[in-house]
mmCIF file of C-alpha atoms in Angstrom:
data_model
loop_
_atom_site.group_PDB
_atom_site.id
_atom_site.type_symbol
_atom_site.label_atom_id
_atom_site.label_comp_id
_atom_site.label_asym_id
_atom_site.label_seq_id
_atom_site.Cartn_x
_atom_site.Cartn_y
_atom_site.Cartn_z
ATOM 1 C CA MET A 1 5.542 41.880 -67.515
ATOM 2 C CA SER A 2 6.336 44.689 -69.452
ATOM 3 C CA SER A 3 7.343 44.106 -73.395
ATOM 4 C CA ARG A 4 10.508 46.229 -72.491
ATOM 5 C CA ARG A 5 11.736 43.654 -69.443
ATOM 6 C CA MET A 6 10.334 40.636 -71.517
ATOM 7 C CA THR A 7 12.447 41.509 -74.362
ATOM 8 C CA ILE A 8 15.774 41.768 -71.842
ATOM 9 C CA ALA A 9 14.674 38.622 -70.347
ATOM 10 C CA THR A 10 14.252 36.545 -73.658
ATOM 11 C CA GLY A 11 18.118 38.544 -74.667
ATOM 12 C CA SER A 12 19.664 37.149 -71.844
ATOM 13 C CA LEU A 13 18.391 33.635 -71.815
ATOM 14 C CA LEU A 14 19.399 33.513 -75.751
ATOM 15 C CA THR A 15 22.780 34.700 -74.558
ATOM 16 C CA ALA A 16 23.048 31.971 -71.408
ATOM 17 C CA SER A 17 22.090 29.350 -73.913
ATOM 18 C CA PHE A 18 24.544 30.443 -76.855
ATOM 19 C CA SER A 19 27.608 30.438 -74.551
ATOM 20 C CA ALA A 20 26.820 27.310 -72.902
ATOM 21 C CA VAL A 21 26.649 25.758 -76.470
ATOM 22 C CA MET A 22 30.085 27.368 -77.249
ATOM 23 C CA ILE A 23 31.081 26.400 -74.229
ATOM 24 C CA PHE A 24 30.073 22.437 -74.577
ATOM 25 C CA SER A 25 31.169 22.442 -78.341
ATOM 26 C CA PHE A 26 34.792 23.630 -77.229
ATOM 27 C CA SER A 27 34.959 21.071 -74.160
ATOM 28 C CA ALA A 28 33.521 18.179 -76.318
ATOM 29 C CA GLY A 29 36.563 19.395 -79.241
ATOM 30 C CA ALA A 30 39.374 19.520 -76.861
ATOM 31 C CA ASP A 31 39.262 15.633 -76.083
ATOM 32 C CA ASP A 32 39.340 14.983 -79.660
ATOM 33 C CA GLU A 33 42.702 13.229 -81.680
ATOM 34 C CA GLY A 34 41.729 15.077 -84.739
ATOM 35 C CA PRO A 35 41.136 13.598 -88.373
ATOM 36 C CA MET A 36 41.066 9.658 -88.915
ATOM 37 C CA SER A 37 42.530 7.804 -91.591
ATOM 38 C CA GLY A 38 42.256 4.711 -93.724
ATOM 39 C CA LYS A 39 45.649 5.473 -94.716
ATOM 40 C CA GLY A 40 47.580 1.836 -95.574
ATOM 41 C CA GLY A 41 44.202 0.002 -95.600
ATOM 42 C CA LYS A 42 43.416 -2.505 -98.120
ATOM 43 C CA ALA A 43 40.631 -5.421 -98.696
ATOM 44 C CA VAL A 44 41.961 -9.112 -98.461
ATOM 45 C CA ASP A 45 39.619 -11.785 -98.110
ATOM 46 C CA LYS A 46 36.105 -11.193 -99.421
ATOM 47 C CA ALA A 47 33.742 -10.332 -96.721
ATOM 48 C CA PRO A 48 30.108 -11.519 -95.875
ATOM 49 C CA ALA A 49 27.848 -10.292 -98.692
ATOM 50 C CA SER A 50 26.714 -6.518 -98.217
ATOM 51 C CA VAL A 51 29.082 -6.469 -95.618
ATOM 52 C CA GLU A 52 32.169 -3.759 -95.556
ATOM 53 C CA LEU A 53 34.708 -3.803 -92.917
ATOM 54 C CA THR A 54 37.589 -1.177 -92.771
ATOM 55 C CA THR A 55 39.394 0.443 -90.125
ATOM 56 C CA LEU A 56 40.840 4.140 -89.166
ATOM 57 C CA LEU A 57 43.657 5.638 -87.170
ATOM 58 C CA PRO A 58 44.444 8.839 -85.805
ATOM 59 C CA GLU A 59 46.538 11.038 -88.449
ATOM 60 C CA LYS A 60 48.360 12.556 -85.728
ATOM 61 C CA ILE A 61 49.639 10.989 -82.343
ATOM 62 C CA GLU A 62 52.232 12.819 -79.917
ATOM 63 C CA VAL A 63 54.541 10.696 -77.840
ATOM 64 C CA ASP A 64 55.865 12.071 -74.584
ATOM 65 C CA ASN A 65 59.585 12.481 -75.055
ATOM 66 C CA SER A 66 60.145 11.552 -71.482
ATOM 67 C CA SER A 67 57.995 8.475 -70.842
ATOM 68 C CA GLN A 68 57.480 7.871 -74.510
ATOM 69 C CA GLU A 69 53.810 6.933 -73.693
ATOM 70 C CA THR A 70 51.142 7.710 -76.415
ATOM 71 C CA ALA A 71 47.662 7.064 -76.943
ATOM 72 C CA ILE A 72 46.204 5.903 -80.009
ATOM 73 C CA THR A 73 42.473 5.470 -80.948
ATOM 74 C CA ALA A 74 41.908 2.237 -83.414
ATOM 75 C CA THR A 75 38.463 1.872 -84.904
ATOM 76 C CA VAL A 76 37.026 -1.054 -86.903
ATOM 77 C CA LYS A 77 33.735 0.054 -88.884
ATOM 78 C CA ASN A 78 31.003 -1.632 -91.034
ATOM 79 C CA GLY A 79 30.010 0.554 -94.080
ATOM 80 C CA GLY A 80 27.780 -1.727 -95.781
ATOM 81 C CA THR A 81 23.763 -2.653 -95.375
ATOM 82 C CA LYS A 82 24.304 -5.878 -93.579
ATOM 83 C CA ASP A 83 25.409 -6.626 -89.854
ATOM 84 C CA SER A 84 28.827 -8.439 -89.330
ATOM 85 C CA GLY A 85 28.551 -11.234 -87.509
ATOM 86 C CA ALA A 86 31.118 -12.403 -85.035
ATOM 87 C CA ILE A 87 34.776 -10.685 -85.977
ATOM 88 C CA ARG A 88 37.754 -9.444 -84.192
ATOM 89 C CA LEU A 89 40.088 -6.785 -84.413
ATOM 90 C CA LEU A 90 43.750 -7.511 -83.899
ATOM 91 C CA VAL A 91 46.135 -4.429 -82.646
ATOM 92 C CA VAL A 92 49.601 -5.040 -83.362
ATOM 93 C CA GLY A 93 52.921 -3.158 -82.663
ATOM 94 C CA PHE A 94 55.916 -3.355 -84.290
ATOM 95 C CA ASP A 95 59.721 -2.331 -83.693
ATOM 96 C CA GLY A 96 59.210 1.299 -82.167
ATOM 97 C CA LEU A 97 55.990 0.943 -81.126
ATOM 98 C CA SER A 98 54.828 -1.348 -78.314
ATOM 99 C CA VAL A 99 51.076 -1.990 -78.082
ATOM 100 C CA LYS A 100 50.814 -2.120 -73.884
ATOM 101 C CA GLY A 101 47.191 -2.351 -73.374
ATOM 102 C CA VAL A 102 43.910 -2.289 -75.445
ATOM 103 C CA GLU A 103 40.321 -1.603 -73.565
ATOM 104 C CA GLY A 104 38.505 -4.719 -73.306
ATOM 105 C CA CYS A 105 40.763 -7.067 -75.563
ATOM 106 C CA ALA A 106 42.998 -9.888 -75.128
ATOM 107 C CA GLU A 107 46.540 -9.880 -75.018
ATOM 108 C CA ILE A 108 48.278 -12.375 -77.798
ATOM 109 C CA ALA A 109 50.815 -14.609 -76.334
ATOM 110 C CA GLU A 110 54.517 -13.487 -77.319
ATOM 111 C CA LYS A 111 54.657 -17.221 -78.888
ATOM 112 C CA ASP A 112 51.610 -16.478 -81.197
ATOM 113 C CA LEU A 113 52.823 -13.000 -82.106
ATOM 114 C CA PRO A 114 53.901 -12.597 -86.387
ATOM 115 C CA GLU A 115 57.237 -12.539 -86.930
ATOM 116 C CA GLY A 116 58.756 -8.846 -86.645
ATOM 117 C CA SER A 117 55.931 -7.556 -84.006
ATOM 118 C CA ASN A 118 56.518 -7.094 -80.688
ATOM 119 C CA SER A 119 53.320 -6.637 -79.360
ATOM 120 C CA GLY A 120 49.531 -7.730 -79.783
ATOM 121 C CA PHE A 121 46.021 -7.755 -78.742
ATOM 122 C CA ALA A 122 42.588 -9.536 -80.033
ATOM 123 C CA CYS A 123 39.220 -7.613 -79.715
ATOM 124 C CA ALA A 124 36.585 -9.621 -79.629
ATOM 125 C CA ILE A 125 33.307 -8.249 -81.623
ATOM 126 C CA ASP A 126 29.914 -10.411 -81.443
ATOM 127 C CA ASN A 127 28.407 -8.336 -84.160
ATOM 128 C CA LEU A 128 29.106 -4.794 -85.677
ATOM 129 C CA ALA A 129 25.596 -3.260 -87.182
ATOM 130 C CA ALA A 130 25.629 -1.961 -90.525
ATOM 131 C CA GLY A 131 26.992 1.688 -90.841
ATOM 132 C CA LYS A 132 28.269 1.399 -87.045
ATOM 133 C CA SER A 133 31.466 1.280 -85.632
ATOM 134 C CA LYS A 134 33.548 0.521 -82.778
ATOM 135 C CA SER A 135 36.492 2.531 -81.509
ATOM 136 C CA TYR A 136 39.213 0.877 -78.993
ATOM 137 C CA ALA A 137 41.663 2.929 -76.672
ATOM 138 C CA VAL A 138 45.000 1.381 -77.385
ATOM 139 C CA ASP A 139 47.771 2.240 -74.889
ATOM 140 C CA ALA A 140 51.436 2.414 -76.649
ATOM 141 C CA THR A 141 54.814 3.538 -76.356
ATOM 142 C CA PHE A 142 57.236 4.483 -79.061
ATOM 143 C CA ASP A 143 60.647 4.568 -78.712
ATOM 144 C CA LEU A 144 61.848 7.816 -81.164
ATOM 145 C CA LYS A 145 65.248 6.051 -81.657
ATOM 146 C CA LYS A 146 63.469 3.611 -83.843
ATOM 147 C CA GLU A 147 61.030 3.368 -86.600
ATOM 148 C CA GLY A 148 57.581 2.553 -85.392
ATOM 149 C CA LYS A 149 54.520 0.564 -87.464
ATOM 150 C CA ILE A 150 50.905 -0.534 -86.171
ATOM 151 C CA CYS A 151 48.844 -3.047 -88.050
ATOM 152 C CA LEU A 152 45.241 -3.592 -87.572
ATOM 153 C CA PRO A 153 43.506 -6.548 -88.990
ATOM 154 C CA VAL A 154 39.727 -7.548 -89.162
ATOM 155 C CA GLN A 155 39.241 -11.168 -89.163
ATOM 156 C CA ASP A 156 35.980 -13.662 -88.891
ATOM 157 C CA ALA A 157 35.967 -15.019 -85.280
ATOM 158 C CA ASP A 158 38.287 -17.920 -85.573
ATOM 159 C CA GLY A 159 41.100 -16.448 -87.771
ATOM 160 C CA THR A 160 40.639 -17.997 -90.572
ATOM 161 C CA LYS A 161 39.883 -15.116 -93.384
ATOM 162 C CA THR A 162 41.079 -11.398 -93.273
ATOM 163 C CA PHE A 163 38.356 -9.261 -94.365
ATOM 164 C CA TRP A 164 40.557 -6.119 -93.937
ATOM 165 C CA GLN A 165 44.365 -4.860 -93.221
ATOM 166 C CA GLN A 166 45.746 -1.805 -92.341
ATOM 167 C CA GLY A 167 48.971 -1.682 -92.722
ATOM 168 C CA PRO A 168 51.768 -2.367 -90.560
ATOM 169 C CA VAL A 169 51.620 1.576 -91.687
ATOM 170 C CA PRO A 170 53.970 4.059 -90.039
ATOM 171 C CA PHE A 171 54.040 6.703 -87.522
ATOM 172 C CA GLY A 172 57.091 8.987 -88.093
ATOM 173 C CA ALA A 173 58.237 12.289 -88.034
ATOM 174 C CA ASN A 174 60.806 13.643 -90.480
ATOM 175 C CA ASN A 175 62.858 15.704 -87.664
ATOM 176 C CA PRO A 176 62.012 14.546 -84.411
ATOM 177 C CA SER A 177 62.111 17.057 -81.602
ATOM 178 C CA PRO A 178 63.925 15.016 -78.763
ATOM 179 C CA ASN A 179 64.493 18.063 -76.436
ATOM 180 C CA ALA A 180 60.819 19.059 -76.764
ATOM 181 C CA PRO A 181 58.200 18.232 -74.376
ATOM 182 C CA ALA A 182 56.526 15.617 -76.947
ATOM 183 C CA THR A 183 56.826 14.880 -80.443
ATOM 184 C CA PRO A 184 54.265 14.877 -82.738
ATOM 185 C CA LEU A 185 54.157 11.509 -85.090
ATOM 186 C CA LEU A 186 52.038 11.350 -88.810
ATOM 187 C CA LEU A 187 50.408 8.424 -89.937
ATOM 188 C CA GLY A 188 52.060 6.970 -92.812
ATOM 189 C CA THR A 189 55.569 8.589 -91.955
ATOM 190 C CA ASP A 190 58.347 6.591 -91.792
ATOM 191 C CA ASN A 191 60.162 7.803 -88.628
ATOM 192 C CA SER A 192 63.759 9.128 -88.713
ATOM 193 C CA PRO A 193 65.403 8.278 -85.363
ATOM 194 C CA VAL A 194 67.586 10.813 -83.765
ATOM 195 C CA THR A 195 69.008 10.798 -80.284
ATOM 196 C CA PRO A 196 69.501 14.284 -77.999
ATOM 197 C CA GLY A 197 72.147 16.358 -79.217
ATOM 198 C CA SER A 198 73.428 14.206 -82.041
ATOM 199 C CA ASP A 199 72.436 13.935 -85.647
ATOM 200 C CA LYS A 200 70.170 10.981 -87.402
ATOM 201 C CA ALA A 201 71.442 7.572 -86.118
ATOM 202 C CA GLY A 202 73.008 5.365 -88.676
ATOM 203 C CA GLY A 203 73.048 1.739 -89.155
ATOM 204 C CA ASN A 204 69.910 -0.383 -88.071
ATOM 205 C CA LYS A 205 67.307 2.023 -87.264
ATOM 206 C CA SER A 206 65.390 -0.909 -85.140
ATOM 207 C CA GLY A 207 67.919 -1.365 -82.707
ATOM 208 C CA GLY A 208 69.214 -4.239 -84.011
ATOM 209 C CA LYS A 209 66.059 -6.145 -84.761
ATOM 210 C CA GLU A 210 64.955 -5.853 -88.202
ATOM 211 C CA LEU A 211 61.477 -5.351 -89.556
ATOM 212 C CA PRO A 212 60.254 -7.347 -92.637
ATOM 213 C CA LYS A 213 60.708 -5.893 -95.935
ATOM 214 C CA THR A 214 58.603 -5.301 -98.244
ATOM 215 C CA GLY A 215 58.686 -6.156 -101.967
ATOM 216 C CA PRO A 216 57.536 -7.702 -105.337
ATOM 217 C CA ALA A 217 57.427 -11.291 -104.156
ATOM 218 C CA ASP A 218 54.622 -11.939 -101.443
ATOM 219 C CA ARG A 219 56.011 -13.329 -98.068
ATOM 220 C CA ILE A 220 54.043 -14.787 -95.644
ATOM 221 C CA LEU A 221 55.102 -14.920 -92.033
ATOM 222 C CA PRO A 222 53.226 -17.192 -89.528
ATOM 223 C CA LEU A 223 51.191 -15.755 -86.749
ATOM 224 C CA GLY A 224 50.436 -19.654 -84.701
ATOM 225 C CA ALA A 225 47.557 -19.807 -82.819
ATOM 226 C CA VAL A 226 46.273 -16.652 -83.899
ATOM 227 C CA GLY A 227 45.208 -17.739 -86.912
ATOM 228 C CA ALA A 228 46.734 -14.648 -89.438
ATOM 229 C CA ALA A 229 50.077 -13.859 -90.953
ATOM 230 C CA LEU A 230 51.849 -11.138 -92.464
ATOM 231 C CA ILE A 231 52.228 -10.847 -96.624
ATOM 232 C CA SER A 232 54.082 -8.198 -98.290
ATOM 233 C CA ALA A 233 52.007 -6.279 -100.804
ATOM 234 C CA GLY A 234 54.908 -4.063 -102.774
ATOM 235 C CA ALA A 235 55.748 -0.704 -101.504
ATOM 236 C CA ALA A 236 52.004 -0.348 -100.008
ATOM 237 C CA GLY A 237 53.515 -2.559 -96.885
ATOM 238 C CA LEU A 238 53.010 -5.562 -95.440
ATOM 239 C CA TRP A 239 49.785 -7.114 -95.321
ATOM 240 C CA TRP A 240 47.998 -9.721 -93.084
ATOM 241 C CA THR A 241 46.292 -12.802 -94.410
ATOM 242 C CA GLN A 242 45.075 -15.948 -93.267
ATOM 243 C CA ARG A 243 46.740 -19.326 -94.009
ATOM 244 C CA ARG A 244 43.959 -21.528 -95.064
ATOM 245 C CA PRO A 245 43.717 -24.703 -93.697
ATOM 246 C CA GLN A 246 42.477 -27.722 -95.825
ATOM 247 C CA ARG A 247 38.871 -28.055 -95.618
ATOM 248 C CA SER A 248 36.949 -31.422 -96.293
ATOM 249 C CA GLY A 249 33.939 -31.432 -98.133
ATOM 250 C CA SER A 250 30.637 -31.392 -96.583
#
């Protein structure tokens, strides 16, 4: 093959390879929810040595205005240098945000849900290796006429300790658009409920069921057999912590 033909062939191959990379990159990013955030998260009980457990939620979600459906990715991460051992992630919805399903996780019975919540799932994790993360696809609905919050506690396997908890943190919009196909909601933003063709809803935004309030004094709310509880932490929001059982000496 002449040098001229070889140059043309090489150039064509490079162009094709570049195009394939561009197409692949675009496709891979098309399903990306965007930036993830640990906003509203706080360490509660001390984790095992060299284990650092945190969670992440998408900074923005979109709610279909006709079906009220939305999808959320919940991620738990071990940023430490040692494996976590057996742990579990809980995904719990409040008020306008109802968790309908979490892939690979078990639904929490209604009698065991924390006060003020409407739904929840428990995700058992045998072990989370150091530096690794695990993500769960969360199916949910969001009633835009209400405020809505989500909570992600990370506990030991039996729920006696809560190593980390994100939330209850709100998703919301300052000015929802009920007549648009979908409404974008931002993490850490209180929802301002509206109804089509009217001003912001007044009175009790929670539709009659009042959300747990934050305040200077800690308030513990039982979680039943799930073995965790909600506890308020000032303006940062409500935090889950465990109710420690009395342990006999060994």
